[in-house]
Each structure stands twice: as C-alpha cells, then as structure tokens.
PDB file of C-alpha atoms in Angstrom:
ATOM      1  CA  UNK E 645     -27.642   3.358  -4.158  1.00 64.00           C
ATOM      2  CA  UNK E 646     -30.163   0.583  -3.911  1.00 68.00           C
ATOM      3  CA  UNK E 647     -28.621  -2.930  -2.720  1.00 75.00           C
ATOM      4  CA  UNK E 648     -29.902  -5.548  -5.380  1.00 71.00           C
ATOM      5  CA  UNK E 649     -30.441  -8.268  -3.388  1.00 67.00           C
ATOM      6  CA  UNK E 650     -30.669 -10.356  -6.419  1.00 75.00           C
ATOM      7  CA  UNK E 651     -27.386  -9.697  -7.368  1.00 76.00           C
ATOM      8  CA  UNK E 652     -25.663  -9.698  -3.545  1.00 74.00           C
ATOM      9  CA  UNK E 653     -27.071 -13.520  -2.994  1.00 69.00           C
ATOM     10  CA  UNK E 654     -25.336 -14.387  -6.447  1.00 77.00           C
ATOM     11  CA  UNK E 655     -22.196 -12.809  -5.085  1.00 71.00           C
ATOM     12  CA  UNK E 656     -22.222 -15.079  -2.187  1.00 73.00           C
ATOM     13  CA  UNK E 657     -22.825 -18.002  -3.626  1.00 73.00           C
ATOM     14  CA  UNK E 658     -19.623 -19.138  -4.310  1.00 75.00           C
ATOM     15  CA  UNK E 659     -18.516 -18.606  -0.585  1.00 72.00           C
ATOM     16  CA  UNK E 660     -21.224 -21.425   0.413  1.00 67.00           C
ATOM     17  CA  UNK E 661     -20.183 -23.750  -1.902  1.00 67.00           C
ATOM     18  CA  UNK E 662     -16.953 -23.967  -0.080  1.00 69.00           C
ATOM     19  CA  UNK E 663     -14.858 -24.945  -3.243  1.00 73.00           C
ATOM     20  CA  UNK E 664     -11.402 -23.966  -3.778  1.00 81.00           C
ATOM     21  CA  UNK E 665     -10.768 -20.863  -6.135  1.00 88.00           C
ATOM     22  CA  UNK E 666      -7.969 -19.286  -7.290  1.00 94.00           C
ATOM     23  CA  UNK E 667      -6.775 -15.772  -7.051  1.00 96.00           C
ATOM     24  CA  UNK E 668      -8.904 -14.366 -10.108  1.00 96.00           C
ATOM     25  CA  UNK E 669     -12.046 -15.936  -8.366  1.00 93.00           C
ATOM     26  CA  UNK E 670     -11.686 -14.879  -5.051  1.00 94.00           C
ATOM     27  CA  UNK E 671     -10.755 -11.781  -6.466  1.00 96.00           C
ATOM     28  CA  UNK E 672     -13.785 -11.366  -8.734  1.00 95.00           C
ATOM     29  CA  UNK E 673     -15.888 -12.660  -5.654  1.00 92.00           C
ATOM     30  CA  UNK E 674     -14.979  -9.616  -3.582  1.00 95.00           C
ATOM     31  CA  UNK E 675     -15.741  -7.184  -6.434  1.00 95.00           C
ATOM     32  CA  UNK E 676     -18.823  -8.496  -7.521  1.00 92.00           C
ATOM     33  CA  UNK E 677     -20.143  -8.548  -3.649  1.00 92.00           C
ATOM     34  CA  UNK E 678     -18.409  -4.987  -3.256  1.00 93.00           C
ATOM     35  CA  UNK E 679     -20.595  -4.032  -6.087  1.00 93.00           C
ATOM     36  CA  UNK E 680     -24.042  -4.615  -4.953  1.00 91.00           C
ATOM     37  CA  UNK E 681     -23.465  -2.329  -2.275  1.00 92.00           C
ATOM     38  CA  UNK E 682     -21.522   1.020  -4.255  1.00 93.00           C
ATOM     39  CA  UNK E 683     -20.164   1.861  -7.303  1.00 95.00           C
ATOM     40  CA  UNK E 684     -16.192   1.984  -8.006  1.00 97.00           C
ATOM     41  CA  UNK E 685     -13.838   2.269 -10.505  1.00 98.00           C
ATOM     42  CA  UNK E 686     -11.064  -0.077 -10.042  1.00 98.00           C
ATOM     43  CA  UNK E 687     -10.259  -2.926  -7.650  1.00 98.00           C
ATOM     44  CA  UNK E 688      -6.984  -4.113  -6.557  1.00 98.00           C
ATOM     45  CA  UNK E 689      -5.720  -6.901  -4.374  1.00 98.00           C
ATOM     46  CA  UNK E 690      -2.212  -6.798  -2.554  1.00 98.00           C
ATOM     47  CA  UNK E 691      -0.291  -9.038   0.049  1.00 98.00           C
ATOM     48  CA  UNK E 692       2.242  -7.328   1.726  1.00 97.00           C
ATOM     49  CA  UNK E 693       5.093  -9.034   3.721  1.00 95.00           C
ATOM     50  CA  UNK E 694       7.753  -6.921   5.511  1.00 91.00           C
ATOM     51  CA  UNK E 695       9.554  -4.740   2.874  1.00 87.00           C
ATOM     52  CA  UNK E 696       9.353  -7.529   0.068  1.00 91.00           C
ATOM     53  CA  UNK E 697       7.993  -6.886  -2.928  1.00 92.00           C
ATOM     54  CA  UNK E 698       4.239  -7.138  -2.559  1.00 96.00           C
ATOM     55  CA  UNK E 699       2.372 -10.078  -4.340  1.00 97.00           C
ATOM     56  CA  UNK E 700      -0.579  -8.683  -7.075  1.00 97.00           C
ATOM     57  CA  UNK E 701      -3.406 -10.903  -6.237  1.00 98.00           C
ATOM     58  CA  UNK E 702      -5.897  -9.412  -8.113  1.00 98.00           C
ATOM     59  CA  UNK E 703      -7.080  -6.124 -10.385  1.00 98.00           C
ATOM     60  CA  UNK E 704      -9.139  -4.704 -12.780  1.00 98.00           C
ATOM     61  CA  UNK E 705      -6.971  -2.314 -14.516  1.00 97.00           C
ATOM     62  CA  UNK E 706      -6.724  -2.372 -18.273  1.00 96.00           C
ATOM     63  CA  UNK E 707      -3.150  -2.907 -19.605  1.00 95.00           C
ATOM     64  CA  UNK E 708      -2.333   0.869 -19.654  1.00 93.00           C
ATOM     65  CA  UNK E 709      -3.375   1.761 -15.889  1.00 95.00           C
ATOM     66  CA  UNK E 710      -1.855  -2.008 -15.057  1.00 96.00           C
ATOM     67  CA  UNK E 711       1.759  -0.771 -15.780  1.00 95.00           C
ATOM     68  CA  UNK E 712       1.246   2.677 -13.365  1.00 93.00           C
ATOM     69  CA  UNK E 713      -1.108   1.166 -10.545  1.00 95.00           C
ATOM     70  CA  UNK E 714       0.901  -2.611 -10.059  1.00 96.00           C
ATOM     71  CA  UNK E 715       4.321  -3.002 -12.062  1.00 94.00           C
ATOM     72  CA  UNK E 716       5.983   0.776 -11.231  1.00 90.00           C
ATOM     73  CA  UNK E 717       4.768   0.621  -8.098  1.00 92.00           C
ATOM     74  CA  UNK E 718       6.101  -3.139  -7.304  1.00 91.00           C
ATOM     75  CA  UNK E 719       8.952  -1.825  -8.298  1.00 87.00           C
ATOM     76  CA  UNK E 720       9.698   0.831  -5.572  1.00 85.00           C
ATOM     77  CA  UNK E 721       6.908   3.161  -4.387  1.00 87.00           C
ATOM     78  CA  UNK E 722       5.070   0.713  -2.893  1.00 92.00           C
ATOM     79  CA  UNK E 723       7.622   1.680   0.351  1.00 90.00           C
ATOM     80  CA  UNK E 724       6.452   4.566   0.817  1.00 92.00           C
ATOM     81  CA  UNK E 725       2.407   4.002   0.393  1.00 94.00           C
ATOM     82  CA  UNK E 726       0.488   4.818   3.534  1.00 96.00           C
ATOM     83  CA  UNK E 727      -1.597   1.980   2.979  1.00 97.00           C
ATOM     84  CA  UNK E 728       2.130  -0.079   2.655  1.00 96.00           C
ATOM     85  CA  UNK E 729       2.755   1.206   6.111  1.00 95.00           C
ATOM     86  CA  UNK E 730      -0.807   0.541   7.342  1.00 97.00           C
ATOM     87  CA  UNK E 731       0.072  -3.097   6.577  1.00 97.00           C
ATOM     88  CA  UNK E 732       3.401  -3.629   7.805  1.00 95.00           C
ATOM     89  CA  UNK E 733       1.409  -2.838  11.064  1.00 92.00           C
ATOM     90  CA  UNK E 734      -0.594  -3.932  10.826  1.00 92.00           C
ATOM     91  CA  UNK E 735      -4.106  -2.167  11.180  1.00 95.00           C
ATOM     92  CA  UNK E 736      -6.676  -3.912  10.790  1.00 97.00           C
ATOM     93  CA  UNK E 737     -10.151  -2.940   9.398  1.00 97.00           C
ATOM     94  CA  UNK E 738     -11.188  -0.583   7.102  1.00 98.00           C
ATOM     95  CA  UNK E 739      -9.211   2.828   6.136  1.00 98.00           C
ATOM     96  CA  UNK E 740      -9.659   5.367   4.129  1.00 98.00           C
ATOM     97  CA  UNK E 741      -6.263   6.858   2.672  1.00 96.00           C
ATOM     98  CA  UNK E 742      -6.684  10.578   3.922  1.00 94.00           C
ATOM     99  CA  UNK E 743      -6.684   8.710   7.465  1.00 96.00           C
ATOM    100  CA  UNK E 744      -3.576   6.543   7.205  1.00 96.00           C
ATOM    101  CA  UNK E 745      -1.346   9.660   4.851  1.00 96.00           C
ATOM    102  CA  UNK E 746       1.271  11.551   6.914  1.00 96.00           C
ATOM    103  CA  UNK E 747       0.474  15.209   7.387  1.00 95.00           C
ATOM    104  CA  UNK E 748       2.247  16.488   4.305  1.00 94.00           C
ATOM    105  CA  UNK E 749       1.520  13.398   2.421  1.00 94.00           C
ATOM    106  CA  UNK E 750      -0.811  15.220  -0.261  1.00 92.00           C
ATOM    107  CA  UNK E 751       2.050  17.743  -0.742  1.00 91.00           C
ATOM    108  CA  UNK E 752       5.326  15.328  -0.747  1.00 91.00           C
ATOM    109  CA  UNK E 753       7.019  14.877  -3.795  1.00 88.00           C
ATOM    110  CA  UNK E 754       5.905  11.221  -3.805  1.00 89.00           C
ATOM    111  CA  UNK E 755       2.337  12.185  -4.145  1.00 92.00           C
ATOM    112  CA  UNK E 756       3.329  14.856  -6.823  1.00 89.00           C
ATOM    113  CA  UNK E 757       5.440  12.411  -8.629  1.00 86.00           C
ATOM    114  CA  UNK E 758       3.528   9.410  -8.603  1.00 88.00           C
ATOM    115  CA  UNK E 759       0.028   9.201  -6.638  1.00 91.00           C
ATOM    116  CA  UNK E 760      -0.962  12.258  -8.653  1.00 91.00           C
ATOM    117  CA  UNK E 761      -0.965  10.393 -11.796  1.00 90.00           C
ATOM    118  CA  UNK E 762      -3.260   7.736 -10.885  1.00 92.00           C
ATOM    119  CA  UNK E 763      -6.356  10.779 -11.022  1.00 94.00           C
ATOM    120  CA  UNK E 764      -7.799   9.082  -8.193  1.00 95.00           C
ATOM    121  CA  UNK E 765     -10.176  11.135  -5.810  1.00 95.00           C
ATOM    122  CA  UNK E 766      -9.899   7.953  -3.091  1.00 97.00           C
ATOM    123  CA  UNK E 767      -8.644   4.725  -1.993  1.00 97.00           C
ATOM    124  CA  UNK E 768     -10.351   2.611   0.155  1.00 98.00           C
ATOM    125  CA  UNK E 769      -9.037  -0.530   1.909  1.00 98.00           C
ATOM    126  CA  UNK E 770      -9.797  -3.456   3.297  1.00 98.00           C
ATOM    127  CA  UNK E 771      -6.732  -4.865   6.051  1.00 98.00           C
ATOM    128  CA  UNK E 772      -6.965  -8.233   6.524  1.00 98.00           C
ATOM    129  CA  UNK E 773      -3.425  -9.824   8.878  1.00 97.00           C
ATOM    130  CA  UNK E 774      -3.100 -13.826   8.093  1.00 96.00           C
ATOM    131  CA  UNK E 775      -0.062 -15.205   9.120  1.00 88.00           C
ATOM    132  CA  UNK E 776       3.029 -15.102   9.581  1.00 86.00           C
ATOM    133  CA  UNK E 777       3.701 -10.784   9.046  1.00 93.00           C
ATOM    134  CA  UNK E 778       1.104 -11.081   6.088  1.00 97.00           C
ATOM    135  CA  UNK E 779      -1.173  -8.683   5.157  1.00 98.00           C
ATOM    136  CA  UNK E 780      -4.176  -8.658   2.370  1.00 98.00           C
ATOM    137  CA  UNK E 781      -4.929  -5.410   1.221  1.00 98.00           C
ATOM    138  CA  UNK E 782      -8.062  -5.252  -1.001  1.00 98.00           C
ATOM    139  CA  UNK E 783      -8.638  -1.744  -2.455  1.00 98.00           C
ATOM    140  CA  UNK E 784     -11.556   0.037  -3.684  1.00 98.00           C
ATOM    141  CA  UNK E 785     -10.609   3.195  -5.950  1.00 98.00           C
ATOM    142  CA  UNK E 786     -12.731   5.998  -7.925  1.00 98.00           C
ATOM    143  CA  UNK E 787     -11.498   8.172 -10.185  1.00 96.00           C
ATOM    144  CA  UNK E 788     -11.732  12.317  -9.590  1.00 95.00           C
ATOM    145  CA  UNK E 789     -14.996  11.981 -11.586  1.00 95.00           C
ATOM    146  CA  UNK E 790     -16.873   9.356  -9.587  1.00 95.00           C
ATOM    147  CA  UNK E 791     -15.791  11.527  -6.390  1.00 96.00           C
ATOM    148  CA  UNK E 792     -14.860  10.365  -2.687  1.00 97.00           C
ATOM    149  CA  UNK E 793     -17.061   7.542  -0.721  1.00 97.00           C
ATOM    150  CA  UNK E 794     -19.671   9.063   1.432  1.00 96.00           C
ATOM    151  CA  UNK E 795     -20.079   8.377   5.391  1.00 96.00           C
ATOM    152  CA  UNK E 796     -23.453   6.555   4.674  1.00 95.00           C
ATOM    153  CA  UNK E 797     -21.166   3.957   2.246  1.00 96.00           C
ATOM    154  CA  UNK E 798     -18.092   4.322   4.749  1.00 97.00           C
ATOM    155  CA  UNK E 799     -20.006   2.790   7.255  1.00 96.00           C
ATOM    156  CA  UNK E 800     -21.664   0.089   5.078  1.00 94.00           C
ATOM    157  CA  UNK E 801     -17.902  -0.773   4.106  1.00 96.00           C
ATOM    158  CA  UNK E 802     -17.248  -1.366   8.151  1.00 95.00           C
ATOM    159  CA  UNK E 803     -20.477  -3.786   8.201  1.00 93.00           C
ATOM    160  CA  UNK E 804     -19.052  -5.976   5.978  1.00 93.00           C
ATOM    161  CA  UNK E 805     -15.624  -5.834   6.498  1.00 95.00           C
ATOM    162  CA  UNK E 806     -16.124  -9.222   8.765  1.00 92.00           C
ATOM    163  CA  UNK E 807     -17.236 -10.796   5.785  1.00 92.00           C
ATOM    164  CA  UNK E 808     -14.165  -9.760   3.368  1.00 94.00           C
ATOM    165  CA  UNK E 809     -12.179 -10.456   6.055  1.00 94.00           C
ATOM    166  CA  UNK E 810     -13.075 -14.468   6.439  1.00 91.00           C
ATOM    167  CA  UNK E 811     -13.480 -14.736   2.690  1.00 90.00           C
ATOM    168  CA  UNK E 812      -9.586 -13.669   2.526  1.00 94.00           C
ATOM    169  CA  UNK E 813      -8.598 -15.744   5.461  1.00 93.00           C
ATOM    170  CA  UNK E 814     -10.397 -18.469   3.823  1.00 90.00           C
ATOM    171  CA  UNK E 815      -8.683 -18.534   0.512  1.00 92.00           C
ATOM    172  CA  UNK E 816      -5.290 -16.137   1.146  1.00 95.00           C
ATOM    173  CA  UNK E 817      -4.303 -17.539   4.209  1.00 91.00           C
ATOM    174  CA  UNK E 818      -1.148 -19.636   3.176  1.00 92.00           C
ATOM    175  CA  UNK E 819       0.192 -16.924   1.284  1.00 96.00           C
ATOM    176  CA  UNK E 820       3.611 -16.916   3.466  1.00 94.00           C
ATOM    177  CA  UNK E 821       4.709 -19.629   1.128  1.00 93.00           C
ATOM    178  CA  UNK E 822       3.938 -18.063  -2.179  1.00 95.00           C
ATOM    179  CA  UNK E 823       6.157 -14.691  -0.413  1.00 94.00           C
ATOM    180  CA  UNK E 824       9.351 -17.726   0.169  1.00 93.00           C
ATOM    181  CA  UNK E 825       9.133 -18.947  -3.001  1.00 92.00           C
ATOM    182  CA  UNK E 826       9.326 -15.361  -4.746  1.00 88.00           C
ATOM    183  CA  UNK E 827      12.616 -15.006  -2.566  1.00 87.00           C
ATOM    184  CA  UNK E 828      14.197 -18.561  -3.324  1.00 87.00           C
ATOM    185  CA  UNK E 829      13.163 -17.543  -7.348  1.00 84.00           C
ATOM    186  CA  UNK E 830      15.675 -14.354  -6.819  1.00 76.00           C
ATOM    187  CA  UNK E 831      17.882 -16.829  -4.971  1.00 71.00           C
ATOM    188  CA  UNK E 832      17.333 -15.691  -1.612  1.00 66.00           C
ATOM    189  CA  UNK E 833      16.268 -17.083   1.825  1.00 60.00           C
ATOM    190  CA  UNK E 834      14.134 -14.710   4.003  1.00 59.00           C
ATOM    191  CA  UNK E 835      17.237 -14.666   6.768  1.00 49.00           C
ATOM    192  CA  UNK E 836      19.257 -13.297   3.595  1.00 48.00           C
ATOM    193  CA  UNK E 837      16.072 -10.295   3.086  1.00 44.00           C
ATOM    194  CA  UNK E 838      16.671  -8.903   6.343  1.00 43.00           C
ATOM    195  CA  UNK E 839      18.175  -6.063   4.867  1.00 43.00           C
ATOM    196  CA  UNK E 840      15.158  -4.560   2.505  1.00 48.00           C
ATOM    197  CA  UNK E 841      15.476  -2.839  -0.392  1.00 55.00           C
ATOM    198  CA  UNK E 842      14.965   1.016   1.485  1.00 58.00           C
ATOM    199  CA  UNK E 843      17.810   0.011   3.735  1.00 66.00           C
ATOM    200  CA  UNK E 844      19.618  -0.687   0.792  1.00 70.00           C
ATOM    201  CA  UNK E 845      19.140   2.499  -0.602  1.00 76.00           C
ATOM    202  CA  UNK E 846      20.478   4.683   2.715  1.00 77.00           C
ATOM    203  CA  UNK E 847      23.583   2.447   2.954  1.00 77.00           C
ATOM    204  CA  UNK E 848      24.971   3.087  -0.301  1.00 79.00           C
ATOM    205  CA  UNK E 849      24.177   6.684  -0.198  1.00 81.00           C
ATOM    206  CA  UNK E 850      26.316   6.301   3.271  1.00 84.00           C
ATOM    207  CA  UNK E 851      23.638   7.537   5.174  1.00 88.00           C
ATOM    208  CA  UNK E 852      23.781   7.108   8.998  1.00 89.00           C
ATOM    209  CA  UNK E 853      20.751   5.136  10.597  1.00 89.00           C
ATOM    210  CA  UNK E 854      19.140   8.326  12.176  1.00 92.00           C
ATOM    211  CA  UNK E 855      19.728  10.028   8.828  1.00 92.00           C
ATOM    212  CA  UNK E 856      18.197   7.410   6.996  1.00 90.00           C
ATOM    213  CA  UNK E 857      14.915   7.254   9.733  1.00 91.00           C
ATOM    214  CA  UNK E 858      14.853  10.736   8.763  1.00 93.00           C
ATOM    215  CA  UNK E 859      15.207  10.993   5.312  1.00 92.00           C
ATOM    216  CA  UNK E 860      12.533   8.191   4.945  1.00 90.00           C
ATOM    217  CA  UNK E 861       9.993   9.563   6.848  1.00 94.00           C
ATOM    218  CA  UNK E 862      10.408  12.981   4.546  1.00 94.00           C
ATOM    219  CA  UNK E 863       9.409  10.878   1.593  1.00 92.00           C
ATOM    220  CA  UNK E 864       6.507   9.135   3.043  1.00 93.00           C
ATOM    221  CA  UNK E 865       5.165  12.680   3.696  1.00 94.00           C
ATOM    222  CA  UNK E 866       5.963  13.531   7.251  1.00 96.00           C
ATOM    223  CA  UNK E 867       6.554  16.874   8.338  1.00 95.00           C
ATOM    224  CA  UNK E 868       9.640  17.968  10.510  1.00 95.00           C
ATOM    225  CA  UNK E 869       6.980  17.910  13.666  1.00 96.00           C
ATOM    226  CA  UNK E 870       5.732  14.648  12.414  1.00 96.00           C
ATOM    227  CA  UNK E 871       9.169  13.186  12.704  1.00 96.00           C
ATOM    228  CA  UNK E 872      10.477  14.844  15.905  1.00 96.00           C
ATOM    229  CA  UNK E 873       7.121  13.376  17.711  1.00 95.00           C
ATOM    230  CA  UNK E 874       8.041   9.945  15.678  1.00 93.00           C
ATOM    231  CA  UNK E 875      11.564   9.398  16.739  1.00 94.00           C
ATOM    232  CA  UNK E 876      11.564  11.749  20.107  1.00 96.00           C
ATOM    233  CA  UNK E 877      13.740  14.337  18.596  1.00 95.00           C
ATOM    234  CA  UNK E 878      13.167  17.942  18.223  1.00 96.00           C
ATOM    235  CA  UNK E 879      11.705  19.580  15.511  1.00 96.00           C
ATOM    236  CA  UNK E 880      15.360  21.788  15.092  1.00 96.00           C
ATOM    237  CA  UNK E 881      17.469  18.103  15.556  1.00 96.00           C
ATOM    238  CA  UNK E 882      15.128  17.027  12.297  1.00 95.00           C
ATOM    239  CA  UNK E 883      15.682  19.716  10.305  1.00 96.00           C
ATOM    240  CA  UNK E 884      19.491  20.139  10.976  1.00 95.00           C
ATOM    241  CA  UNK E 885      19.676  16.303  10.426  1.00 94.00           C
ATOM    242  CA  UNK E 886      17.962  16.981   6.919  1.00 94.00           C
ATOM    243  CA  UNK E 887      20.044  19.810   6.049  1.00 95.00           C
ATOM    244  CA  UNK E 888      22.661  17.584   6.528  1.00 93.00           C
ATOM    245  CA  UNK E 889      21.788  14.776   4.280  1.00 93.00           C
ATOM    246  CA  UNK E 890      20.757  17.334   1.640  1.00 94.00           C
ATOM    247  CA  UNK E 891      24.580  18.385   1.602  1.00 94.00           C
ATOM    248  CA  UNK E 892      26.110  15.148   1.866  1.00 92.00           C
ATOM    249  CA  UNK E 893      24.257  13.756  -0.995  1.00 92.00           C
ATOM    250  CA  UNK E 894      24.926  17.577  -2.865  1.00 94.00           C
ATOM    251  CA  UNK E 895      21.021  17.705  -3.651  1.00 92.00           C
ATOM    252  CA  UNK E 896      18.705  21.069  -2.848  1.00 91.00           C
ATOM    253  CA  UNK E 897      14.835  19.804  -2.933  1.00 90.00           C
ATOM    254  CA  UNK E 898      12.736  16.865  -2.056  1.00 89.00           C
ATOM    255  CA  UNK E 899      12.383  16.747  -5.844  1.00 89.00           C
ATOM    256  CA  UNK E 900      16.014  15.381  -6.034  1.00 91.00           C
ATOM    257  CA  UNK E 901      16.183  13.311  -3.026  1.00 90.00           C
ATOM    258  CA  UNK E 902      12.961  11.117  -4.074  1.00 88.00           C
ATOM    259  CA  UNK E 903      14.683  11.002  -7.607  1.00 87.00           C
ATOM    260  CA  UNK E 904      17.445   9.769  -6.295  1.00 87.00           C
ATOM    261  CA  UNK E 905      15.859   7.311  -3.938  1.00 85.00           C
ATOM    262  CA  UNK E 906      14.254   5.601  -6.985  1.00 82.00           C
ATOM    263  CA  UNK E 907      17.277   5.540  -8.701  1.00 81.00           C
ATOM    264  CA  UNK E 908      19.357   3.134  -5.920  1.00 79.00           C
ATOM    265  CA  UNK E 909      16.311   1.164  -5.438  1.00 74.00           C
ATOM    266  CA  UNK E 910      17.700  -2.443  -5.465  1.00 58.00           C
ATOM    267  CA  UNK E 911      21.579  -1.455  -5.172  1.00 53.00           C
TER     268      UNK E 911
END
C-alpha cells in the first residue's frame, strides 16, 4: 500500500493543534492516521483496569457487530482475552494476538464459543500503560477476507507505535477517575472490588484457590504443560487437580465448565 502523504498530514493535524478532544475524536484521530498506512476492517478502543469491567473508548462497529465485539464481551469474556491479560501486565508495545494466546488458545472452548464468531483472521494492538494499573488498548481487526497483517505492515505498526502511544497519553491519561466513578455508580469503592468478578465465580462454585488458578487458566487456553510451568506444579498435579473440579462441579467437558463460568459471572 502506498502512504498518502496528503492524507497522513491531515491525520495529524489535530495532534498539533493541541486542543482538547473527546473520546470519539481521539478515537477517529488514531483510525484515520492508522489508515494512511494499511487497510482494516474495524477499530476498537479499550481501557482496562485490574479485573473491572473495561471502559469502550472508541469503535467502529455497526450496531449488530457492536452487541458481539463490546457489550457481550464487557459483560464477561473480556477475562479471559489474551489481549485482557496482555494488559493487566502490562506489555507494552505492539502485539499481535497469535503472540499473546496461550498454546491451546485457538482450540479452547472460549475461542470456539465466542472469538470464533467475530470471523476475524487478526487482531492487532496497540498497549499503551498510563497510570495508576491503566491500560489503553487500541485494536486493529480484519475480517477472514481481508486476511492477516503482513511483516512489512507489522513493522510499520512498531514505527509508529511511539506516536499512538503519546497521542493516548495525551488525551487518555486521567482515565483512573472515569474507572472510580463506574465503581461508585454500582455503589462500590475500589477497596470494596478487590474481589473481581472471576474470583467471584470460583468461590461460589466452592472452588479451592489452586483449583480455581487451575480451572482459569484452562479457559484462557492453557494446556496442562502450560499450567504446570505457570504455577510450578506438575503436569500429572494439573490434570488430577482438573479431574477433580470436573467432579465436584458434576460437569464432563470444557464445553460445560466455560458454560457454567458465564453463568455465575457477577454472583
């Protein structure tokens, strides 16, 4: 693709102007400068905080792809994205999602379930830590028909990633207060949110902590060798300790366990 340099100096012309935008602006900033350099198919913005529920700061999803891509997975899955995990963190730069997944990621029942349905051949991201535990995420997505971003556009992505990176700082870097008032809306102080909504989840399924360490990182995609090098346990103590949970909660298959995961979300 040829840069238009017409178009790129347009792009950046709000960032010299130095005026306050909102999020729509800052949003639309990124995507038109993202798109003088490569063609996409959807943008979205994220700020994650801890295991709260992550603040939509921008997207360009019609109303149909809005409700799969932001409100279901606000809702839940967002705990067990890689790029979730990539923030919490944090890691910052630029990351492909094949690089951040867990080894079994593309075959957990998570990715079946849900990232499946979003038809996406890749997710890009841009990681941007402000302050206080907060982390930007701005996304660049194609569709299985617009196919994966090549290493010559990979690497133009890391050139500029200083760039995205003072342009969120800039603009997104007081978001710790916007994340405070969401909790004081639900009626809750952050010392209250220590306990998340996953950890919610294990203790009223009366799981035991290293069941529920366990049990998690099965759902995020981890294999049994994956999670014995994690948590210094064997690869035998991880399966035994799965076998274990599948019993106590009288379930047979990942199928059930991540159905029943989304189902105590929030008890």
């Amino acid at each position: 693709m040829v840069i238009d340099l017409e178009r790129l100096f347009q792009a950046l012309s709000p960032l010299i102007s130095g005026a306050p935008m909102d999020d729509q602006a800052v949003g639309s900033t990124f995507r038109r400068l993202m798109s003088t350099l490569m063609s996409f198919d959807y943008v979205v913005v994220f700020a994650y905080r801890g295991k709260e529920r992550p603040i939509d700061l921008y997207s360009t999803f019609d109303a149909k792809d809005h409700v799969l891509f932001v409100s279901l997975y606000q809702a839940g899955p967002y705990l067990l994205d890689p790029f979730y995990h990539a923030a919490c963190a944090p890691k910052p730069g630029v990351w492909r999602m094949r690089e951040l997944a867990p080894d079994r990621f593309f075959s957990s029942e998570y990715y079946r379930t849900y990232y499946v349905q979003t038809g996406l051949a890749e997710e890009v991201g841009f990681f941007v830590p402000v302050r206080d535990q907060v982390t930007v995420v701005l996304s660049l997505m194609r569709r299985e028909a617009t196919g994966a971003f090549s290493g010559v556009e990979f690497a133009l992505l890391r050139k500029v990633e200083p760039l995205v990176a003072a342009l969120v700082r800039h603009h997104w870097g007081e978001l710790d207060r916007r994340f405070d008032a969401a909790l004081a809306r639900t009626g809750r102080t952050r010392r209250k949110a220590v306990h998340p909504p996953a950890d919610g989840v294990w203790q009223h399924l009366n799981l035991t902590e290293r069941e529920a360490a366990i049990i998690e990182l099965v759902l995020q995609g981890h294999s049994s060798e994956s999670i014995g090098l994690k948590l210094g346990i064997s690869t035998g103590t991880v399966k035994v300790h799965r076998r274990n949970v599948y019993r106590k909660l009288g379930i047979s298959s990942q199928t059930q366990l991540l159905s029943l995961y989304i189902k105590n979300l929030g008890h």
